[in-house]
Tab-separated table of C-alpha atoms in Angstrom:
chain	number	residue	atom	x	y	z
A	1086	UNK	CA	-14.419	10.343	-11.230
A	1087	UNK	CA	-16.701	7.113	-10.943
A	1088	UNK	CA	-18.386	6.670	-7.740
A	1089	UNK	CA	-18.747	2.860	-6.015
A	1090	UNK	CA	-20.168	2.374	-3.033
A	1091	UNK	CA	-22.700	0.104	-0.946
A	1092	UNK	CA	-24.156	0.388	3.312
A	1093	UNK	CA	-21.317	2.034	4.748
A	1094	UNK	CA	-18.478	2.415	2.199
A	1095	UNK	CA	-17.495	4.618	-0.802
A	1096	UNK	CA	-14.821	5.677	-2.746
A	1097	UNK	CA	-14.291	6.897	-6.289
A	1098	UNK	CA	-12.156	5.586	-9.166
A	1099	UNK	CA	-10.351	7.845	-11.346
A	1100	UNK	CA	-9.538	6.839	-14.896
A	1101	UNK	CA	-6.353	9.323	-15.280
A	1102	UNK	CA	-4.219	6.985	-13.416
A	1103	UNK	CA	-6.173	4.129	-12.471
A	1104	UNK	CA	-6.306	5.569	-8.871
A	1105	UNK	CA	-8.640	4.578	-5.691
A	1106	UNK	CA	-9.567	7.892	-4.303
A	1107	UNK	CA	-11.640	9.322	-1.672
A	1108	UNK	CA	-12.033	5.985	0.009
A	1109	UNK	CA	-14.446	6.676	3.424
A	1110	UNK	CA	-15.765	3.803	5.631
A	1111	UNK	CA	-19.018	4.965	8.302
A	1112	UNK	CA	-18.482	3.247	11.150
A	1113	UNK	CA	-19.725	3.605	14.859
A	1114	UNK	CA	-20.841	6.939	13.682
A	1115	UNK	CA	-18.024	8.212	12.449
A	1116	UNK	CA	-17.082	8.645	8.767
A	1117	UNK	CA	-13.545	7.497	8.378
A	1118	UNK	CA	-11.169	8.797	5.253
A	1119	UNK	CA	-7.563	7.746	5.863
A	1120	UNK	CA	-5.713	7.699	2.853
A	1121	UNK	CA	-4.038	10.437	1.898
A	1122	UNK	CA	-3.848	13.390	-1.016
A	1123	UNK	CA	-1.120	15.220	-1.826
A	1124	UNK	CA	-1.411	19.646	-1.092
A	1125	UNK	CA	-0.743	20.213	-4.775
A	1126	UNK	CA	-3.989	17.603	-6.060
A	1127	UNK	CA	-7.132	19.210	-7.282
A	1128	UNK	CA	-5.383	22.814	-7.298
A	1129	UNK	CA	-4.286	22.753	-10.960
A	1130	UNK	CA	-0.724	23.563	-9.993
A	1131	UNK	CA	1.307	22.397	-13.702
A	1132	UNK	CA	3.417	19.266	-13.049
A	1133	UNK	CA	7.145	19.639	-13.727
A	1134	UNK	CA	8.210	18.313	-17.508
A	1135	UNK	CA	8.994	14.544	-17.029
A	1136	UNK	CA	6.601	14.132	-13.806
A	1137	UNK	CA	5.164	10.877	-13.987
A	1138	UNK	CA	1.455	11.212	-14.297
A	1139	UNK	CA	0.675	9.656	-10.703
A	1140	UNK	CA	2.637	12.541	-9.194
A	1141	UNK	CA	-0.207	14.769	-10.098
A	1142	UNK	CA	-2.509	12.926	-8.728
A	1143	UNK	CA	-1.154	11.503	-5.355
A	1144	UNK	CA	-2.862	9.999	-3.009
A	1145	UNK	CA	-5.226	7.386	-2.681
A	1146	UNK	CA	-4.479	3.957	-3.571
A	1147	UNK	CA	-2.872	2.720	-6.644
A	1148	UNK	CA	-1.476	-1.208	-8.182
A	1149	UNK	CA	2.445	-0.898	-9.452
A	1150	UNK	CA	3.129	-2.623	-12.495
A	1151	UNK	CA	6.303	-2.514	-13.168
A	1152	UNK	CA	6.912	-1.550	-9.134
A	1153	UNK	CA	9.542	0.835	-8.234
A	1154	UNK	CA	11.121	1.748	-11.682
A	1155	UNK	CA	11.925	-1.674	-12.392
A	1156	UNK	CA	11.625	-1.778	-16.323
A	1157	UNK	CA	13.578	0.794	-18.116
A	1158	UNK	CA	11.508	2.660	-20.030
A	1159	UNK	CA	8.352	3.009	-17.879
A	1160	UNK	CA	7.627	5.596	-15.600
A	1161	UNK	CA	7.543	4.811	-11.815
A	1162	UNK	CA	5.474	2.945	-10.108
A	1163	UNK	CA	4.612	1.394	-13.862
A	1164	UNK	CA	2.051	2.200	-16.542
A	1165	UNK	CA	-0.521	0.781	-14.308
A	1166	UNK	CA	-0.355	3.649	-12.324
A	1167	UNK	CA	0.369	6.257	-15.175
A	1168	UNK	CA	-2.069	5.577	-17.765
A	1169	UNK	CA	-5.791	5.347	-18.443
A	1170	UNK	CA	-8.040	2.906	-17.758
A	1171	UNK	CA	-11.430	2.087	-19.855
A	1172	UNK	CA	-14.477	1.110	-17.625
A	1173	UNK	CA	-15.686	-2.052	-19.068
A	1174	UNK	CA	-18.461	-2.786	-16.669
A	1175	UNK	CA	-19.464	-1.107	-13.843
A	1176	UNK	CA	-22.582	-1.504	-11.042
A	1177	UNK	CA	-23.326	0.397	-8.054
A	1178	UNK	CA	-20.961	-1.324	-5.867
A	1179	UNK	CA	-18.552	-2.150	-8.436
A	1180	UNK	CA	-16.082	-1.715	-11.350
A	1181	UNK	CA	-14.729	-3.435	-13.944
A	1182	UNK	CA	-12.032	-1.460	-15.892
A	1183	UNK	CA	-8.883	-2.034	-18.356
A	1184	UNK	CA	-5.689	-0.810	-18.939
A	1185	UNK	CA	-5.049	0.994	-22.588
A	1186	UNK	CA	-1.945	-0.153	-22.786
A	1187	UNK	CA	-0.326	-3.578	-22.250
A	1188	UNK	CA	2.390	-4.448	-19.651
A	1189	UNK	CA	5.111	-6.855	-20.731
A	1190	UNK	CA	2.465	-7.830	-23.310
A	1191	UNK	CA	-0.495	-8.058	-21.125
A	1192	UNK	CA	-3.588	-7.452	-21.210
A	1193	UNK	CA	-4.188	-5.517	-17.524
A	1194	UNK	CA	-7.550	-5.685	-16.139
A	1195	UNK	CA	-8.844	-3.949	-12.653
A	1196	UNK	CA	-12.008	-5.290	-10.351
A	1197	UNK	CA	-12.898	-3.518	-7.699
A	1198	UNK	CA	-15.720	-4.266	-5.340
A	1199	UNK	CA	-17.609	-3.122	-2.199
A	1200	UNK	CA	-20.650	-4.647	-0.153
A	1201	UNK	CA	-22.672	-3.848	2.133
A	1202	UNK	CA	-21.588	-4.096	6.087
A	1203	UNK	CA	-18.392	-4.825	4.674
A	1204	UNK	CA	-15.413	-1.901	5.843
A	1205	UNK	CA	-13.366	-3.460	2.464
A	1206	UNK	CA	-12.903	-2.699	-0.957
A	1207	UNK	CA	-11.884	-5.966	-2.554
A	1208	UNK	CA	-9.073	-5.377	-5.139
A	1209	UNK	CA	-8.579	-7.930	-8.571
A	1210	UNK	CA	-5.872	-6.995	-11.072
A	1211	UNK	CA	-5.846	-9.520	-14.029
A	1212	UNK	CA	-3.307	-10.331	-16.461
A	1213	UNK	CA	-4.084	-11.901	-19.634
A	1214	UNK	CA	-0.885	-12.988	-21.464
A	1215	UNK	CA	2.235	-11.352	-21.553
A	1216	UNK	CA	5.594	-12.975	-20.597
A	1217	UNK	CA	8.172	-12.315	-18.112
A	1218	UNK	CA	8.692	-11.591	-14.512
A	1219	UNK	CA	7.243	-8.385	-12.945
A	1220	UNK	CA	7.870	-6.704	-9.975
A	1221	UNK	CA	4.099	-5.593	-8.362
A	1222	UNK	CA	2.743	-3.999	-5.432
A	1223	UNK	CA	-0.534	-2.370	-4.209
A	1224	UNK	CA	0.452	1.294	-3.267
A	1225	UNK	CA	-1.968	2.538	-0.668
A	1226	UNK	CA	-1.072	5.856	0.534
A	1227	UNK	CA	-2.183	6.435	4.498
A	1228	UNK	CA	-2.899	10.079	5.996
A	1229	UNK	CA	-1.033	10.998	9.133
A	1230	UNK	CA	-0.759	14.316	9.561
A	1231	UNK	CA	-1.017	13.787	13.685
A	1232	UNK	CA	1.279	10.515	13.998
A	1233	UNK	CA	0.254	6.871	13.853
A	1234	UNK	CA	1.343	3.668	15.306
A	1235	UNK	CA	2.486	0.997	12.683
A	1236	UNK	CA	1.728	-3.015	13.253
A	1237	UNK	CA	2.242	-5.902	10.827
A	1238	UNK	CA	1.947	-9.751	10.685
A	1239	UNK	CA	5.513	-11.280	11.727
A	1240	UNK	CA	8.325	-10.560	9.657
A	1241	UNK	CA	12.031	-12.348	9.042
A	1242	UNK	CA	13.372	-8.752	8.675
A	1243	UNK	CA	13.555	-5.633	7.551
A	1244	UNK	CA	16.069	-3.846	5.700
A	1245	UNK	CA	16.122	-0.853	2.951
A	1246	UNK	CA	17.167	-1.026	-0.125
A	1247	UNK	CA	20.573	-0.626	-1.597
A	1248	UNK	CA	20.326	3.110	-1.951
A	1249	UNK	CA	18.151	5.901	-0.478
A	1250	UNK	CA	15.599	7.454	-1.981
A	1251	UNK	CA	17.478	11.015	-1.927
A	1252	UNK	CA	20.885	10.477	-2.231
A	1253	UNK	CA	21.646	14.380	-3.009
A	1254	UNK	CA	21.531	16.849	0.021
A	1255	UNK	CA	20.592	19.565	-2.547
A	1256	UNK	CA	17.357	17.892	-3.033
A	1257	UNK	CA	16.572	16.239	0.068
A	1258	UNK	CA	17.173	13.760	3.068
A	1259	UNK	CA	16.450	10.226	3.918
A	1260	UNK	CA	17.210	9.340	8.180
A	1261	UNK	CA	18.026	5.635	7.670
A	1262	UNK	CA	21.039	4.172	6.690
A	1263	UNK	CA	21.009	1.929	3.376
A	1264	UNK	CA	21.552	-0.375	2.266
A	1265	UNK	CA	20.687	-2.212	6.045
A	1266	UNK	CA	18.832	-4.869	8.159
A	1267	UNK	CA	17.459	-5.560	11.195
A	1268	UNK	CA	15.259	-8.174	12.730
A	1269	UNK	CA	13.754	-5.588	14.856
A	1270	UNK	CA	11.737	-3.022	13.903
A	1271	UNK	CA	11.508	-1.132	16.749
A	1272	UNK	CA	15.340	-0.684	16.360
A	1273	UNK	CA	16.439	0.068	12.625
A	1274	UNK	CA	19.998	1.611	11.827
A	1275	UNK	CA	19.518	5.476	11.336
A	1276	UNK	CA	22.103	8.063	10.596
A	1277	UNK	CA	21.693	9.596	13.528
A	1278	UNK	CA	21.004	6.302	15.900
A	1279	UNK	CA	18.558	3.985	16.216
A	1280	UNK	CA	15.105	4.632	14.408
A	1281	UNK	CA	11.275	2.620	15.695
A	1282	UNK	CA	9.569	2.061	12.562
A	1283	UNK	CA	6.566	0.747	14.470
A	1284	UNK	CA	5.783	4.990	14.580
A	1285	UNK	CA	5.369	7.741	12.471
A	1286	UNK	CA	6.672	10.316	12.180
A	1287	UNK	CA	10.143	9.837	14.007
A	1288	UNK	CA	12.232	12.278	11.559
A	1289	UNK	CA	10.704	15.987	11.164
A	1290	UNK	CA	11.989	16.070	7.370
A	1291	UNK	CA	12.769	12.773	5.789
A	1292	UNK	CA	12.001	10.562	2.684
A	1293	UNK	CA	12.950	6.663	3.289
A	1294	UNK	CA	11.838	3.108	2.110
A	1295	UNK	CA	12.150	0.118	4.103
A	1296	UNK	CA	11.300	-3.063	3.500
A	1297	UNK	CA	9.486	-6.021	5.723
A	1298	UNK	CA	10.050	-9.543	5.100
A	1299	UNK	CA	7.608	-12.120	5.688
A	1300	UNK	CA	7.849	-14.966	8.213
A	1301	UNK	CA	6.928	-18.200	6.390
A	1302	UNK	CA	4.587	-19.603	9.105
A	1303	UNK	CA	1.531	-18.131	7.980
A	1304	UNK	CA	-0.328	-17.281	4.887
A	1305	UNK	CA	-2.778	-14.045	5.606
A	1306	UNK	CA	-0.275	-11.271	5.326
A	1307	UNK	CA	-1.435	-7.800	7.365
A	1308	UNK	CA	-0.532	-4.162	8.377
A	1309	UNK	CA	-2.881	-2.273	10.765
A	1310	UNK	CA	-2.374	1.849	11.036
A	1311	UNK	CA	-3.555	3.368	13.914
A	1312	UNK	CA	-4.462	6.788	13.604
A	1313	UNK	CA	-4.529	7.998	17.727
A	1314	UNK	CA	-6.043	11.627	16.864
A	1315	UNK	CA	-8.978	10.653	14.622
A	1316	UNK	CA	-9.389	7.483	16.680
A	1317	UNK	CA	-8.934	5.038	13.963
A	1318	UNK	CA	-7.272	1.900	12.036
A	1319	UNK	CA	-6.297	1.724	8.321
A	1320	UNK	CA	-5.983	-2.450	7.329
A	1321	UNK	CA	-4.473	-3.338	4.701
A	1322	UNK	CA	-4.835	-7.428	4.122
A	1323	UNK	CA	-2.733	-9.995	1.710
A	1324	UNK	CA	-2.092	-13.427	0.653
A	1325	UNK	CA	1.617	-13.200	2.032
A	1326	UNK	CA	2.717	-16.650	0.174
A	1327	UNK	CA	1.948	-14.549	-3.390
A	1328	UNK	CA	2.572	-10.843	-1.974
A	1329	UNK	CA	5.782	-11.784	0.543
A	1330	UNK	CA	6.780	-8.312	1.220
A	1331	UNK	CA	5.381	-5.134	2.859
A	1332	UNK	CA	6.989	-1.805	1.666
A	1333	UNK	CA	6.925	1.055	4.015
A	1334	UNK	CA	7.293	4.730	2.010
A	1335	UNK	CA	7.726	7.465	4.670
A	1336	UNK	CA	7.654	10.562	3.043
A	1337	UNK	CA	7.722	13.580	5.603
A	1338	UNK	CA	9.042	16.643	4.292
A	1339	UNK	CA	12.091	15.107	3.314
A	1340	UNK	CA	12.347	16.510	-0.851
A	1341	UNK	CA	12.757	20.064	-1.308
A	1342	UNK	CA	12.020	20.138	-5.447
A	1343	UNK	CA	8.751	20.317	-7.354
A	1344	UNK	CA	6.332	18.921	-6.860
A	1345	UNK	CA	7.442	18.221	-3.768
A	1346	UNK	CA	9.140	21.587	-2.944
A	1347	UNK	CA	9.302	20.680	1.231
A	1348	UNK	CA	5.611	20.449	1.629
A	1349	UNK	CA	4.814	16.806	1.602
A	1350	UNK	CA	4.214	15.384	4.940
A	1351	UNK	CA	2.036	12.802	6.891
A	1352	UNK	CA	2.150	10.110	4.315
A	1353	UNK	CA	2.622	6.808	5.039
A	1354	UNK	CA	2.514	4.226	1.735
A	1355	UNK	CA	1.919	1.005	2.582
A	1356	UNK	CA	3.000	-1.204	-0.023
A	1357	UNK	CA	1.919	-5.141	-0.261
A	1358	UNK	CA	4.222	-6.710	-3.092
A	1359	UNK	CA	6.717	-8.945	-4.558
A	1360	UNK	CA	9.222	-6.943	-5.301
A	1361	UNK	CA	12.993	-9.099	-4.840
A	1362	UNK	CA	14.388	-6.005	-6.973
A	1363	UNK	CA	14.075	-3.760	-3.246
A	1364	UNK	CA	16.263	-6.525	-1.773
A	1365	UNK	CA	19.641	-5.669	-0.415
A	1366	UNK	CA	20.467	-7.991	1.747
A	1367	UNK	CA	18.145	-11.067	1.650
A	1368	UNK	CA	17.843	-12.899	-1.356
A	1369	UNK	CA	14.434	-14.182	-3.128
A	1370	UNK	CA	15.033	-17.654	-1.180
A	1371	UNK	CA	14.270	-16.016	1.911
A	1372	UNK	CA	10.867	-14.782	0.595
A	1373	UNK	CA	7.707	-16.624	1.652
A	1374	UNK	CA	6.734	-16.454	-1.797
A	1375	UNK	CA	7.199	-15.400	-5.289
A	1376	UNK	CA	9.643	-12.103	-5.664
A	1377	UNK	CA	8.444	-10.983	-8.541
A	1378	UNK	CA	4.563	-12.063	-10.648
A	1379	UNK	CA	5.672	-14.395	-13.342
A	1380	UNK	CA	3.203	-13.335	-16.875
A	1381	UNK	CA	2.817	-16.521	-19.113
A	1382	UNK	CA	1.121	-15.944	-22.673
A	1383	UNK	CA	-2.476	-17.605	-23.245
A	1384	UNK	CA	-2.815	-18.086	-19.562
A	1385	UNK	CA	-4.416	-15.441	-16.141
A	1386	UNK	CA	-2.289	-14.113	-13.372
A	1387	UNK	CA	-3.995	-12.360	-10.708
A	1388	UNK	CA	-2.994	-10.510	-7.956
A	1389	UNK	CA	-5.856	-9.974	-4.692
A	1390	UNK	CA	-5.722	-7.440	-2.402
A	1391	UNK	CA	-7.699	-5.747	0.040
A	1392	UNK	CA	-7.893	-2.270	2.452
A	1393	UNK	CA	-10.069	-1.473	5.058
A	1394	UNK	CA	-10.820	1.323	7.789
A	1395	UNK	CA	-12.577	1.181	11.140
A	1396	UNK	CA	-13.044	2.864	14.899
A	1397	UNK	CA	-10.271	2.193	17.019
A	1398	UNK	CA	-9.160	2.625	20.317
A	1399	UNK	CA	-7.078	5.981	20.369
A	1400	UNK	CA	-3.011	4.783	21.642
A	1401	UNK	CA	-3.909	0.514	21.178
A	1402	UNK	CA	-1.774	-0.865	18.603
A	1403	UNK	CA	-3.124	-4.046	17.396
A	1404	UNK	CA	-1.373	-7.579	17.912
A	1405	UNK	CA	-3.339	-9.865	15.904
A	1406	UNK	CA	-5.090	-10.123	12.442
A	1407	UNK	CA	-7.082	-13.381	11.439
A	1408	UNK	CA	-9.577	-14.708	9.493
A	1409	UNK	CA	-12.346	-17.036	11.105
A	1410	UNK	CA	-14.995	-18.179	8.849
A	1411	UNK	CA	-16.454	-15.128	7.300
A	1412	UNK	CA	-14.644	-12.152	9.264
A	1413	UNK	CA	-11.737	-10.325	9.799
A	1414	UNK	CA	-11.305	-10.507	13.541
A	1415	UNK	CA	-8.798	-7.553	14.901
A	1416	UNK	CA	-7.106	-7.930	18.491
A	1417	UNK	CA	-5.348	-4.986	20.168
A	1418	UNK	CA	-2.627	-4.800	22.393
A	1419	UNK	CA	-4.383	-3.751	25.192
A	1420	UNK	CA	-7.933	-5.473	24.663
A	1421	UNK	CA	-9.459	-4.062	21.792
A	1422	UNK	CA	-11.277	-6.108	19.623
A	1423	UNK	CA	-12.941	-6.126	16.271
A	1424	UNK	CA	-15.379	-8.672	14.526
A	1425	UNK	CA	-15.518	-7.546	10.889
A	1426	UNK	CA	-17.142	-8.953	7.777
A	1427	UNK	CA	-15.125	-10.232	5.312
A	1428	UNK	CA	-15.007	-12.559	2.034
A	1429	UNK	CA	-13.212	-15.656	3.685
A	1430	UNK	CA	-12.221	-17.070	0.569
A	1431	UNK	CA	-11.178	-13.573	-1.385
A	1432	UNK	CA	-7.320	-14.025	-0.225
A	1433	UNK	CA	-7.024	-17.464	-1.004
């Protein structure tokens, strides 16, 4: 593990899988952790044959390249996120690593940075060449193991994909119906009535994937977690006119064989992407951007990203998320407010 961190923030990188991990932000105090880790990570429990590498790992926060088992032949979530990375270059507050393998012929490159005062790690992935459109998303993997309340910037819709995630009641359950829509998140077909995906959990055992659209009129995409218990917000922050879509993975008890075995619970993946291949009912012309990253040989594509983690008001959801000059500033529902620093041109 490889250990970044400046004033106030830390997390460590490990090169197995090219995963964030251990990600803690001091604030007012308080040392904040909220991503999550899977029970069977660290205990040197032996993975299933044909578990993708990731599995062993869980946790954290990863990049998906190809997303979502989108390329035959790769494992899921992508090679990004199931093979080893080389650190180039590193400092004290940041890394520079590579991917030792290519990705539709690209050369895959990782930055990730911290600063001081800052409650964000700034996220870079680079590809150099290649050809071909690739599904992508940042897979950051929040800890709620005592509930949370879910906001986002606004969306067209949301809808699940054309299938669930467990189709066979011999190895598990999903609780929404697919493939679905609804405009309203609060109120989202379920098999067993209507579902608010603004709150977690509302299934005891359940595995599901739904997907939010983004509304075109704006360009800084956001989802805030609040965490009541530890008194808390997770942020997760986009450019929603190149990552259009936010990917919510509930996974609550809800797969009963290994790894899983009925003992994963409390984790909420929040997923920032461009992924049109998780589309059921929309099409890519109803995206605010790109559905997929589009690789062209002898030329960059980047993707930007960044997470965050800060005191909160215990019960406030927030309402707001924008950028004025060089903060974050976070509005609650019922008067909370944040003044953050932030790199105001990182997202552009």
């Amino acid at each position: 593990m490889i250990e970044i961190g400046a004033r106030g923030i830390r997390f460590g990188f490990d090169a197995r899988t090219g995963l964030l991990d251990g990600f803690t932000v001091e604030d007012e105090g308080h040392e904040i952790a909220p991503l999550h880790r899977a029970p069977w990570v660290g205990t040197g429990e032996v993975m299933p044959p044909g578990t993708p590498p990731h599995l062993a790992t869980l946790g954290g926060d990863f990049f998906c390249a190809p997303f979502a088992g989108s390329e035959v032949g790769s494992p899921l979530h992508g090679w990004t996120a199931n093979s080893p990375w080389n650190a180039v270059e590193q400092g004290g507050s940041w890394l520079r690593a590579r991917l030792l393998r290519t990705v539709y012929g690209a050369i895959v490159s990782k930055e990730l940075e911290v600063e001081d005062g800052h409650p964000f790690v700034y996220q870079r992935h680079v590809f150099t060449g290649g050809s071909g459109r690739i599904a992508i998303s940042n897979h950051a993997n929040v800890s709620l193991p005592r509930g949370g309340l879910i906001s986002c910037s606004p969306k067209l819709a949301w809808e699940t994909p054309p299938a669930p995630p467990e189709p066979d009641p011999a190895r598990g359950r999903s609780g929404l119906r697919y493939p679905e829509r609804s405009t309203m998140p609060d109120r989202f077909p379920g098999t067993d009535g209507w579902v608010d995906l603004t709150r977690f959990p509302w299934n005891p055992r359940h595995e599901d994937v739904v997907t939010g659209i983004e509304a075109r009129e704006h360009s800084l995409g956001w989802t805030a977690v609040t965490r009541p218990v530890e008194g808390d917000l997770f942020l997760s922050l986009r450019n929603a006119r190149r990552l259009p879509m936010t990917v919510l993975w509930h996974s609550n008890g809800g797969r009963d064989y290994p790894p899983w075995s009925g003992r994963h619970f409390g984790c909420l993946g929040v997923e920032e992407s461009a992924a049109a291949v998780l589309l059921s009912h929309s099409s890519e012309d109803d995206l605010s951007g790109p559905g997929a990253l589009t690789l062209v040989q002898d030329r960059e594509t980047e993707v930007r990203h960044a997470i965050g983690a800060i005191r909160w008001p215990s019960d406030e959801r927030v309402k707001d998320v924008r950028i004025v000059d060089h903060a974050i500033e976070v509005c609650g529902d019922r008067g909370g407010f944040r003044h953050l620093a932030f790199r105001k041109h990182f997202l552009d």
